[in-house]
Amino acid sequence: MNRDHLALSDDILMKIEKPARYIGHEYNSVVKDLSEVDVRFAMCFPDVYEIGMSHLGIQILYDMFNKMDGVWCERVYSPWMDLDEIMRKERIPLFALESQDPIKDFDFLGITIQYEMCYTNILQVLDLSQIPLLSKDRDDDDPIVIGGGPCTYNPEPIADFFDLFYIGEGETRYAELLALYRKHRKEGFDRENFLREAAKIPGMYVPSLYDVTYHEDGTIAAFSPRFDDVPEKVLKEVVMDLSSTYYPMKPVVPYMKVTQDRVVLEIQRGCIRGCRFCQAGQLYRPVRERNVDVLKEYAMTMLKNTGHEEVSLSSLSSSDYSKLPELIDYLIEECDKRHINISLPSLRIDAFSLDVMSKVQDIKKSSLTFAPEAGSQRLRNVINKGLTEEVILRGAHLAFEGGWTRVKLYFMLGQPTETEDDIRGIAELCNKIAAEFFETVPKEKRVNGRVQIVASTSFFVPKPFTPFQWAPQCTKDQFVEKAYFTRKCISEQLNQKSIKYNWHEADASVMEGVLARGDRRLAEVILKVYQKGCFYDAWSEYYKHRVWLETIEECGLTPEFYTSRERSLDEILPWDYIDAGVTKEFLKREWQKAQNEMISENCKVKCQGCGAARFGGGICFEERVAGDE
Amino acid sequence: MSDNMRLRVRFEKTGAIRYIGHLDVMRFFQKCLRRAEIDVAFTGGFSPHMIMTFAQPLSVGLESHGEYMDIEVHSVTDSQDMLERMNAASVPEIKIVSVKRLPENAGNAMASVAAAKYLVSFREGRTPALFKEDPARVNEAISEFLSKETIPYVKEGKKGTREVDLRPGIFEFFVKEDQSLEMLLEASSGDNVKPAQVLDALLALHDDSLSENALQISRLDTYTRKVSVDGILGELLSMDEVGEIF
Ligand code: SF4
């Protein structure tokens, strides 16, 4: 391969913002000899380079594919607006970073789908690649377009754009899929045949092999495979032994500053907590831990191989990792010698974490983070967030004693059963934390004289495979009203001067809700919206709410059908044919308990019988502990 | 400060990597030196930094064969070993050419830059009329240009425009046999002169100007000035010649 060859001319590279996004050549990026490659896989994150490069999942799969003989996996991201315009005008096909070759010449285009608002960027990537947008229009020479990631647990709104979805964790079935592909290539390739066979591999969902019919009211009447040999339900794939699977020892090191510019150690998958609003908490069950000695070795090897100056732990709830103190002690000792920073997101605030944080951060500059998600204990019981006011205040007290003066609090507005009292609880909790500061820290010791409390609210969007999947979502007006009410309540507090309040825009939350629980009929909307020039919807400066609304109407649909409507428990949901491990009975039980304000203990304390035990491992088979909150 | 040694690292930046900006090159070396396990010294405080300075930022799009970075280290092996380790931890387009130890009195890379030498050619189809004429005529135009006492030029900066005199900053400027241009230009931070500015000024005298992205530029080397015992600045010296192999 000629390393000097670039897909973009010098004139273009000199004209656009941040050309480093498009030239590849990063340290640890993999370049293979084409004469030894028979399957070319382009791995895409449909957002800008800095975001896409920060995603651990792609790095794991990149490493896995490139370890396979004859397979070359390369990366591709969404070109930024400036380059997008040039590529369209000059008809330059989208290319992979490593070889700079057009994506349309690849065997596979794999797209990871992490959030709903990137759906139009998927079309941008296909379009710039000069691949037909609709699966049915592709022929044998086009790449197989395969989707993965959390949004594929309800892939229906984007089903028409994909040939295949891989449901679940990518480490398990790709080898099988590629073997099948090679076999079909050898025996004379026919796209339809290949997809029909692929559908028999566990975890694979081929949307074109299923028919959906609707009732007059728009709900689903039936969802069925078109052939007998196509499975009725697709069960998600999971890796049960996380300590002996793929993990990238040599992750690609970008030149540019990217969002996640550090070594990332995924300490566990899944979460024991079972918060009822949280999709990730359900999708990644059961909890599986990585062996602590393996993690120590990974950390040191990856630091050496990348030269990164920071290491970060990744998991949904790091505090629940059983060997956390041992791992952190080790990292602190080793990293201190090497001037390496440690970043510890998602830690519960208690004496242990405060002690650790005081060792790894500058207390004066850092802030404490709490995520109560709801303002009152009543509503926290509804959402099963096991964080009490007492625990928060105790944590804050310890932290103020330790010298912290900044506190961040995250809440959600619009969760099921929420009342004005619950919202007022947000303001009151903030006020109590401020009061705790003034009580804990004597006047003469107050740095800058005060405490800074920042409360942020986001709007709740119900997601598939959560107990709230049947719940109505608030309308935009309700959201906005709630935000104003929150602000008003905060302004009435005694310590209001110490409290700052931020809230998110409501428009995008409405559309996220439409797409999250949408059905196949939305493909037409997404396609039309894209054709009207919308993409980068996840970037508020580019999101055009009006265009979305007007297009939904043009297609004879309404946002309310998908968002603010309460679904009945026996309605066929668009994602019912996917089996995410948790059973519908369990979700219904949880939905009932939520309405009765009853909590469910976490997996460590008591198994709730969610269904994930069928995978035969993880937390479901570990001893229960008594008394953990 | 302590027994730390200062090393001067000369490197090339070529090929696709010419589109990587200066800040990213600095970030690259911070990681590269860690991978190479060079015993670099750090500043103190809560977020310690490697002690390193770069001679002169290279604009995006330019190649260079004479870039310099000074680093402070606690310990060394030998020049060759350190060079090999750094290259093993680098990419082919950023190649370390030499690692030398600086004498104690040497100024740091950034502060002591005095000049830079460039090789300049025109991209296809973008050669200005003047440079299409026969070499004798071009040379004549250049010597006419250089014989001027002052060459006024309006620099566009972030804080608006400012008129400067380019003439004192042009040390050498001639056409080579293969029609490319070689220029030795002032490169100290305040008075830095760029090849495009020189050509713009020259072409202006012929009622012409450079077309967009017309130049292909490669920096050949960066220079400092010899300092005599009594502190007087003398002739130009490649920055590479200040240090010694060890
Ligand atoms: S089966 Fe029980 S222990 Fe396993 S994930 Fe579900 S609730 Fe937790």
Short mmCIF file of C-alpha atoms in Angstrom, two decimals, chain A residues 10-423:
data_model
loop_
_atom_site.label_atom_id
_atom_site.label_comp_id
_atom_site.label_asym_id
_atom_site.label_seq_id
_atom_site.Cartn_x
_atom_site.Cartn_y
_atom_site.Cartn_z
CA ASP A 10 -4.35 18.75 -0.99
CA ASP A 11 -6.68 21.58 -2.01
CA ILE A 12 -9.52 20.01 -0.07
CA LEU A 13 -7.45 19.10 2.95
CA MET A 14 -6.12 22.65 3.15
CA LYS A 15 -9.60 24.11 2.92
CA ILE A 16 -11.46 22.08 5.54
CA GLU A 17 -11.49 22.22 9.30
CA LYS A 18 -9.31 19.65 11.11
CA PRO A 19 -7.96 17.61 8.19
CA ALA A 20 -6.54 15.19 10.79
CA ARG A 21 -10.03 13.67 10.91
CA TYR A 22 -9.63 12.18 7.47
CA ILE A 23 -6.06 11.10 6.90
CA GLY A 24 -5.74 7.99 9.10
CA HIS A 25 -2.09 7.05 9.73
CA GLU A 26 -2.60 7.04 13.49
CA TYR A 27 -0.24 5.11 15.70
CA ASN A 28 -1.52 1.53 16.15
CA SER A 29 -3.91 1.79 13.21
CA VAL A 30 -3.78 -1.48 11.31
CA VAL A 31 -2.61 -1.66 7.71
CA LYS A 32 -2.66 -5.03 5.99
CA ASP A 33 -1.27 -6.33 2.73
CA LEU A 34 -4.23 -6.50 0.36
CA SER A 35 -2.92 -9.63 -1.29
CA GLU A 36 -3.48 -11.42 1.99
CA VAL A 37 -6.96 -10.06 2.58
CA ASP A 38 -10.20 -11.57 1.33
CA VAL A 39 -12.75 -9.85 3.56
CA ARG A 40 -12.75 -6.09 3.98
CA PHE A 41 -14.83 -4.71 6.82
CA ALA A 42 -15.48 -1.00 7.29
CA MET A 43 -16.46 -0.16 10.85
CA CYS A 44 -18.45 3.04 11.19
CA PHE A 45 -19.55 5.29 14.00
CA PRO A 46 -21.97 7.70 12.33
CA ASP A 47 -20.78 10.87 13.99
CA VAL A 48 -17.71 13.07 13.72
CA TYR A 49 -14.23 11.54 14.24
CA GLU A 50 -13.65 12.95 17.73
CA ILE A 51 -16.82 11.28 19.01
CA GLY A 52 -16.47 8.07 17.05
CA MET A 53 -12.85 7.53 18.01
CA SER A 54 -13.83 7.64 21.66
CA HIS A 55 -16.04 4.61 21.48
CA LEU A 56 -14.70 1.50 23.19
CA GLY A 57 -16.97 -0.97 21.37
CA ILE A 58 -15.49 -0.17 17.98
CA GLN A 59 -11.98 -0.51 19.32
CA ILE A 60 -12.79 -3.96 20.67
CA LEU A 61 -14.25 -5.12 17.36
CA TYR A 62 -11.47 -3.48 15.33
CA ASP A 63 -8.96 -5.48 17.32
CA MET A 64 -11.01 -8.66 17.01
CA PHE A 65 -11.46 -8.45 13.24
CA ASN A 66 -7.87 -7.56 12.59
CA LYS A 67 -6.72 -10.59 14.55
CA MET A 68 -8.61 -12.76 12.07
CA ASP A 69 -6.60 -14.06 9.14
CA GLY A 70 -7.59 -12.56 5.82
CA VAL A 71 -9.84 -9.93 7.39
CA TRP A 72 -8.95 -6.25 7.32
CA CYS A 73 -11.10 -3.97 9.41
CA GLU A 74 -10.84 -0.23 8.86
CA ARG A 75 -12.62 2.78 10.35
CA VAL A 76 -14.94 5.38 8.90
CA TYR A 77 -16.80 8.28 10.53
CA SER A 78 -19.23 10.95 9.40
CA PRO A 79 -17.47 13.68 7.49
CA TRP A 80 -18.12 17.03 9.13
CA MET A 81 -20.46 19.51 7.40
CA ASP A 82 -17.69 21.32 5.53
CA LEU A 83 -16.29 18.20 3.91
CA ASP A 84 -19.75 16.72 3.38
CA GLU A 85 -20.60 19.61 1.12
CA ILE A 86 -17.43 19.22 -0.93
CA MET A 87 -17.82 15.46 -1.29
CA ARG A 88 -21.36 15.85 -2.57
CA LYS A 89 -20.39 18.54 -5.04
CA GLU A 90 -17.37 16.68 -6.36
CA ARG A 91 -18.92 13.21 -6.10
CA ILE A 92 -16.04 11.91 -3.97
CA PRO A 93 -16.98 8.53 -2.50
CA LEU A 94 -16.65 8.13 1.26
CA PHE A 95 -13.50 6.24 2.14
CA ALA A 96 -12.00 4.23 4.98
CA LEU A 97 -9.25 5.89 7.00
CA GLU A 98 -6.58 3.19 6.79
CA SER A 99 -6.47 2.40 3.06
CA GLN A 100 -8.31 5.55 1.96
CA ASP A 101 -10.26 3.22 -0.38
CA PRO A 102 -13.96 3.77 -1.13
CA ILE A 103 -16.36 2.06 1.29
CA LYS A 104 -18.48 0.86 -1.60
CA ASP A 105 -15.69 -1.58 -2.52
CA PHE A 106 -15.78 -3.26 0.89
CA ASP A 107 -17.48 -6.54 1.76
CA PHE A 108 -19.14 -5.21 4.92
CA LEU A 109 -20.09 -1.86 6.30
CA GLY A 110 -20.72 -2.24 10.04
CA ILE A 111 -22.42 0.68 11.74
CA THR A 112 -22.61 1.04 15.49
CA ILE A 113 -25.80 2.78 16.55
CA GLN A 114 -25.45 4.35 19.96
CA TYR A 115 -28.22 6.97 19.99
CA GLU A 116 -31.40 7.60 18.06
CA MET A 117 -30.45 11.06 16.91
CA CYS A 118 -27.71 9.64 14.67
CA TYR A 119 -30.17 7.89 12.34
CA THR A 120 -29.91 10.52 9.64
CA ASN A 121 -26.11 10.31 9.85
CA ILE A 122 -26.41 6.65 8.90
CA LEU A 123 -28.05 7.80 5.69
CA GLN A 124 -25.34 10.41 5.21
CA VAL A 125 -22.68 7.71 5.44
CA LEU A 126 -24.50 5.39 3.01
CA ASP A 127 -25.21 8.25 0.63
CA LEU A 128 -21.65 9.58 0.57
CA SER A 129 -20.43 6.01 0.15
CA GLN A 130 -22.65 5.78 -2.93
CA ILE A 131 -24.41 2.74 -1.50
CA PRO A 132 -28.20 2.60 -2.10
CA LEU A 133 -29.97 3.87 1.02
CA LEU A 134 -32.54 1.10 1.03
CA SER A 135 -31.51 -2.46 1.55
CA LYS A 136 -33.87 -3.65 -1.18
CA ASP A 137 -32.10 -1.53 -3.80
CA ARG A 138 -28.66 -3.02 -3.18
CA ASP A 139 -27.12 -5.60 -5.45
CA ASP A 140 -24.49 -8.30 -5.05
CA ASP A 141 -21.59 -5.87 -5.41
CA ASP A 142 -22.69 -3.55 -2.63
CA PRO A 143 -21.31 -4.11 0.85
CA ILE A 144 -23.49 -5.94 3.36
CA VAL A 145 -24.69 -3.22 5.69
CA ILE A 146 -24.87 -4.48 9.25
CA GLY A 147 -25.95 -2.59 12.38
CA GLY A 148 -25.03 -3.15 16.01
CA GLY A 149 -25.19 -1.33 19.34
CA PRO A 150 -27.93 -0.42 21.84
CA CYS A 151 -30.36 1.09 19.31
CA THR A 152 -30.60 -2.25 17.52
CA TYR A 153 -32.76 -3.50 20.38
CA ASN A 154 -35.47 -1.64 18.53
CA PRO A 155 -34.09 -1.33 15.02
CA GLU A 156 -37.51 -1.05 13.36
CA PRO A 157 -37.37 2.67 12.41
CA ILE A 158 -34.11 2.02 10.53
CA ALA A 159 -34.87 -1.55 9.41
CA ASP A 160 -35.21 -0.59 5.73
CA PHE A 161 -31.66 0.81 5.60
CA PHE A 162 -29.92 -2.30 6.91
CA ASP A 163 -29.38 -5.75 5.44
CA LEU A 164 -28.68 -7.25 8.79
CA PHE A 165 -28.59 -6.39 12.49
CA TYR A 166 -26.38 -8.07 15.02
CA ILE A 167 -28.26 -8.13 18.31
CA GLY A 168 -26.02 -8.21 21.35
CA GLU A 169 -22.32 -8.25 22.07
CA GLY A 170 -20.12 -8.39 18.99
CA GLU A 171 -17.41 -10.69 20.28
CA THR A 172 -19.32 -13.93 19.79
CA ARG A 173 -20.70 -14.46 16.28
CA TYR A 174 -18.75 -12.47 13.73
CA ALA A 175 -16.32 -15.29 13.00
CA GLU A 176 -19.28 -17.47 12.05
CA LEU A 177 -20.86 -14.75 9.94
CA LEU A 178 -17.65 -14.11 8.02
CA ALA A 179 -17.14 -17.84 7.45
CA LEU A 180 -20.60 -18.05 5.95
CA TYR A 181 -19.87 -15.02 3.80
CA ARG A 182 -16.67 -16.55 2.46
CA LYS A 183 -18.50 -19.75 1.64
CA HIS A 184 -21.14 -17.87 -0.31
CA ARG A 185 -18.55 -15.79 -2.13
CA LYS A 186 -16.81 -18.95 -3.19
CA GLU A 187 -19.97 -20.64 -4.39
CA GLY A 188 -21.28 -17.68 -6.37
CA PHE A 189 -22.74 -14.89 -4.32
CA ASP A 190 -26.42 -14.13 -4.11
CA ARG A 191 -27.33 -11.46 -1.62
CA GLU A 192 -30.74 -12.84 -0.74
CA ASN A 193 -29.43 -16.36 -0.23
CA PHE A 194 -26.65 -15.14 1.96
CA LEU A 195 -28.96 -13.10 4.16
CA ARG A 196 -31.42 -15.96 4.46
CA GLU A 197 -28.62 -18.23 5.71
CA ALA A 198 -27.19 -15.52 7.94
CA ALA A 199 -30.55 -15.22 9.68
CA LYS A 200 -29.98 -18.69 11.08
CA ILE A 201 -26.92 -17.61 13.03
CA PRO A 202 -27.91 -16.74 16.61
CA GLY A 203 -28.18 -13.01 17.21
CA MET A 204 -28.75 -12.12 13.55
CA TYR A 205 -31.86 -10.24 12.54
CA VAL A 206 -32.55 -9.76 8.83
CA PRO A 207 -35.43 -7.28 8.65
CA SER A 208 -36.34 -8.10 5.05
CA LEU A 209 -37.31 -11.61 6.12
CA TYR A 210 -40.16 -10.42 8.32
CA ASP A 211 -43.57 -8.95 7.54
CA VAL A 212 -45.40 -6.47 9.73
CA THR A 213 -49.11 -5.70 9.52
CA TYR A 214 -50.93 -2.96 11.38
CA HIS A 215 -54.34 -2.42 12.92
CA GLU A 216 -56.33 0.58 11.83
CA ASP A 217 -55.25 2.49 14.93
CA GLY A 218 -51.62 2.10 13.93
CA THR A 219 -50.64 -0.55 16.45
CA ILE A 220 -49.08 -3.75 15.21
CA ALA A 221 -51.43 -6.58 14.23
CA ALA A 222 -48.82 -9.18 13.47
CA PHE A 223 -45.10 -9.52 13.07
CA SER A 224 -43.98 -12.72 11.42
CA PRO A 225 -41.12 -14.34 9.57
CA ARG A 226 -41.74 -14.78 5.86
CA PHE A 227 -40.23 -18.27 5.80
CA ASP A 228 -40.36 -21.27 8.06
CA ASP A 229 -36.62 -21.48 8.55
CA VAL A 230 -36.37 -17.90 9.79
CA PRO A 231 -36.47 -17.66 13.60
CA GLU A 232 -39.48 -15.99 15.19
CA LYS A 233 -37.42 -14.44 17.94
CA VAL A 234 -33.83 -13.27 17.98
CA LEU A 235 -32.00 -13.73 21.28
CA LYS A 236 -29.23 -11.25 22.09
CA GLU A 237 -25.65 -12.48 22.13
CA VAL A 238 -23.55 -12.20 25.30
CA VAL A 239 -19.96 -12.99 26.20
CA MET A 240 -20.03 -14.89 29.44
CA ASP A 241 -16.32 -14.96 30.21
CA LEU A 242 -15.14 -11.38 29.97
CA SER A 243 -11.65 -12.22 31.18
CA SER A 244 -10.72 -14.35 28.21
CA THR A 245 -12.21 -12.57 25.23
CA TYR A 246 -10.98 -9.85 22.90
CA TYR A 247 -9.66 -6.64 24.36
CA PRO A 248 -7.55 -4.18 22.39
CA MET A 249 -4.05 -4.10 23.81
CA LYS A 250 -3.01 -1.65 21.10
CA PRO A 251 -5.85 0.81 20.63
CA VAL A 252 -5.47 3.37 17.88
CA VAL A 253 -3.98 6.62 19.19
CA PRO A 254 -5.46 9.65 17.46
CA TYR A 255 -3.39 12.75 16.68
CA MET A 256 -6.27 15.07 17.46
CA LYS A 257 -7.73 15.57 20.85
CA VAL A 258 -10.77 13.32 21.00
CA THR A 259 -13.46 13.02 23.66
CA GLN A 260 -12.00 9.90 25.22
CA ASP A 261 -8.26 10.53 24.98
CA ARG A 262 -7.18 7.83 27.41
CA VAL A 263 -6.81 4.16 28.13
CA VAL A 264 -10.23 2.75 28.93
CA LEU A 265 -10.56 -0.27 31.19
CA GLU A 266 -13.95 -1.89 30.98
CA ILE A 267 -14.12 -3.46 34.43
CA GLN A 268 -17.52 -5.11 34.05
CA ARG A 269 -20.55 -5.29 31.83
CA GLY A 270 -24.08 -4.83 33.05
CA CYS A 271 -25.44 -3.27 36.21
CA ILE A 272 -26.97 -4.85 39.30
CA ARG A 273 -29.14 -1.86 40.13
CA GLY A 274 -32.20 -2.14 37.95
CA CYS A 275 -33.20 1.53 37.77
CA ARG A 276 -36.49 1.41 35.92
CA PHE A 277 -35.80 4.22 33.46
CA CYS A 278 -32.42 2.85 32.41
CA GLN A 279 -32.16 0.88 29.21
CA ALA A 280 -28.49 -0.05 29.53
CA GLY A 281 -29.22 -1.54 32.95
CA GLN A 282 -31.58 -4.03 31.33
CA LEU A 283 -29.84 -4.64 27.99
CA TYR A 284 -26.51 -5.69 29.42
CA ARG A 285 -27.75 -8.14 32.03
CA PRO A 286 -26.43 -10.16 33.67
CA VAL A 287 -23.55 -8.38 35.36
CA ARG A 288 -20.23 -9.95 34.48
CA GLU A 289 -16.96 -8.82 36.02
CA ARG A 290 -13.50 -8.90 34.52
CA ASN A 291 -10.84 -10.53 36.62
CA VAL A 292 -8.87 -7.94 38.56
CA ASP A 293 -5.44 -9.37 37.69
CA VAL A 294 -6.35 -9.36 34.03
CA LEU A 295 -7.39 -5.72 34.35
CA LYS A 296 -4.12 -4.73 36.04
CA GLU A 297 -2.16 -6.31 33.26
CA TYR A 298 -4.35 -4.72 30.57
CA ALA A 299 -3.89 -1.30 32.11
CA MET A 300 -0.12 -1.45 32.11
CA THR A 301 0.14 -2.99 28.65
CA MET A 302 -2.25 -0.48 27.12
CA LEU A 303 -0.53 2.48 28.76
CA LYS A 304 2.79 1.29 27.40
CA ASN A 305 1.40 0.66 23.93
CA THR A 306 -0.44 3.95 23.57
CA GLY A 307 1.57 6.44 25.61
CA HIS A 308 -1.70 7.86 26.94
CA GLU A 309 -1.36 9.99 30.06
CA GLU A 310 -4.65 8.93 31.57
CA VAL A 311 -6.51 5.74 32.40
CA SER A 312 -10.20 5.57 33.05
CA LEU A 313 -12.48 2.87 34.40
CA SER A 314 -15.56 2.13 32.40
CA SER A 315 -18.77 0.51 33.61
CA LEU A 316 -22.33 1.51 34.36
CA SER A 317 -21.66 1.62 38.08
CA SER A 318 -18.00 1.28 39.04
CA SER A 319 -18.67 1.20 42.78
CA ASP A 320 -20.36 -2.17 42.38
CA TYR A 321 -17.22 -3.85 41.03
CA SER A 322 -16.22 -6.30 43.75
CA LYS A 323 -12.44 -5.75 43.57
CA LEU A 324 -12.56 -1.99 43.15
CA PRO A 325 -10.33 -1.08 46.14
CA GLU A 326 -7.66 -3.54 45.03
CA LEU A 327 -7.73 -2.29 41.45
CA ILE A 328 -7.63 1.37 42.42
CA ASP A 329 -4.80 0.90 44.92
CA TYR A 330 -2.77 -0.79 42.25
CA LEU A 331 -3.49 1.90 39.67
CA ILE A 332 -2.71 4.73 42.06
CA GLU A 333 0.63 3.22 42.91
CA GLU A 334 1.67 2.44 39.35
CA CYS A 335 0.30 5.61 37.79
CA ASP A 336 1.86 7.90 40.33
CA LYS A 337 5.34 6.73 39.30
CA ARG A 338 4.54 7.41 35.67
CA HIS A 339 2.72 10.74 35.97
CA ILE A 340 -0.47 9.18 34.72
CA ASN A 341 -3.88 10.49 35.71
CA ILE A 342 -6.69 8.27 36.83
CA SER A 343 -10.25 9.13 36.03
CA LEU A 344 -13.03 7.46 37.98
CA PRO A 345 -16.47 8.18 36.62
CA SER A 346 -19.68 6.70 38.06
CA LEU A 347 -18.46 6.28 41.64
CA ARG A 348 -20.97 6.45 44.44
CA ILE A 349 -19.97 9.16 46.93
CA ASP A 350 -18.92 7.64 50.22
CA ALA A 351 -15.90 7.59 52.53
CA PHE A 352 -14.02 5.20 50.27
CA SER A 353 -14.57 7.06 47.03
CA LEU A 354 -13.83 10.43 48.62
CA ASP A 355 -10.56 9.09 49.92
CA VAL A 356 -9.67 7.77 46.48
CA MET A 357 -10.74 10.93 44.73
CA SER A 358 -8.67 13.08 47.05
CA LYS A 359 -5.66 11.08 45.91
CA VAL A 360 -6.29 11.31 42.18
CA GLN A 361 -7.81 14.76 41.67
CA ASP A 362 -7.27 18.32 42.63
CA ILE A 363 -10.08 18.81 45.14
CA LYS A 364 -10.19 22.54 44.49
CA LYS A 365 -10.91 22.00 40.84
CA SER A 366 -13.08 18.91 40.89
CA SER A 367 -16.68 18.49 41.80
CA LEU A 368 -18.78 15.82 43.43
CA THR A 369 -21.42 14.19 41.32
CA PHE A 370 -24.70 12.75 42.50
CA ALA A 371 -27.38 11.33 40.26
CA PRO A 372 -30.55 11.10 42.38
CA GLU A 373 -32.55 11.31 39.11
CA ALA A 374 -35.66 12.32 41.05
CA GLY A 375 -36.29 14.92 43.75
CA SER A 376 -38.38 12.96 46.24
CA GLN A 377 -37.99 9.63 47.93
CA ARG A 378 -41.42 8.66 46.64
CA LEU A 379 -40.40 9.13 43.03
CA ARG A 380 -37.01 7.55 43.63
CA ASN A 381 -38.90 4.48 44.79
CA VAL A 382 -40.96 4.57 41.61
CA ILE A 383 -37.87 4.59 39.45
CA ASN A 384 -36.04 2.21 41.78
CA LYS A 385 -33.10 4.54 42.28
CA GLY A 386 -31.69 3.32 45.55
CA LEU A 387 -30.13 6.59 46.59
CA THR A 388 -31.63 8.23 49.69
CA GLU A 389 -31.49 11.80 50.86
CA GLU A 390 -29.68 10.63 53.95
CA VAL A 391 -26.93 9.00 51.89
CA ILE A 392 -26.57 12.08 49.71
CA LEU A 393 -26.34 14.43 52.68
CA ARG A 394 -23.90 12.17 54.47
CA GLY A 395 -21.73 12.02 51.34
CA ALA A 396 -21.90 15.78 50.90
CA HIS A 397 -21.01 16.32 54.56
CA LEU A 398 -17.90 14.15 54.27
CA ALA A 399 -16.94 15.85 51.06
CA PHE A 400 -17.30 19.35 52.48
CA GLU A 401 -15.13 18.31 55.40
CA GLY A 402 -12.60 17.06 52.90
CA GLY A 403 -12.47 20.41 51.13
CA TRP A 404 -14.79 20.00 48.17
CA THR A 405 -17.00 22.97 47.40
CA ARG A 406 -18.64 22.03 44.14
CA VAL A 407 -21.51 19.64 43.76
CA LYS A 408 -23.24 18.50 40.58
CA LEU A 409 -26.65 16.87 40.70
CA TYR A 410 -28.44 15.14 37.86
CA PHE A 411 -32.21 14.74 37.67
CA MET A 412 -34.74 13.66 35.12
CA LEU A 413 -38.02 15.45 34.60
CA GLY A 414 -41.15 13.75 33.35
CA GLN A 415 -40.84 10.28 34.80
CA PRO A 416 -44.04 8.31 35.39
CA THR A 417 -46.26 9.53 38.26
CA GLU A 418 -44.24 12.73 38.79
CA THR A 419 -46.07 15.52 40.65
CA GLU A 420 -45.22 19.09 41.56
CA ASP A 421 -44.14 17.89 44.99
CA ASP A 422 -41.54 15.62 43.42
CA ILE A 423 -40.19 18.52 41.40
#
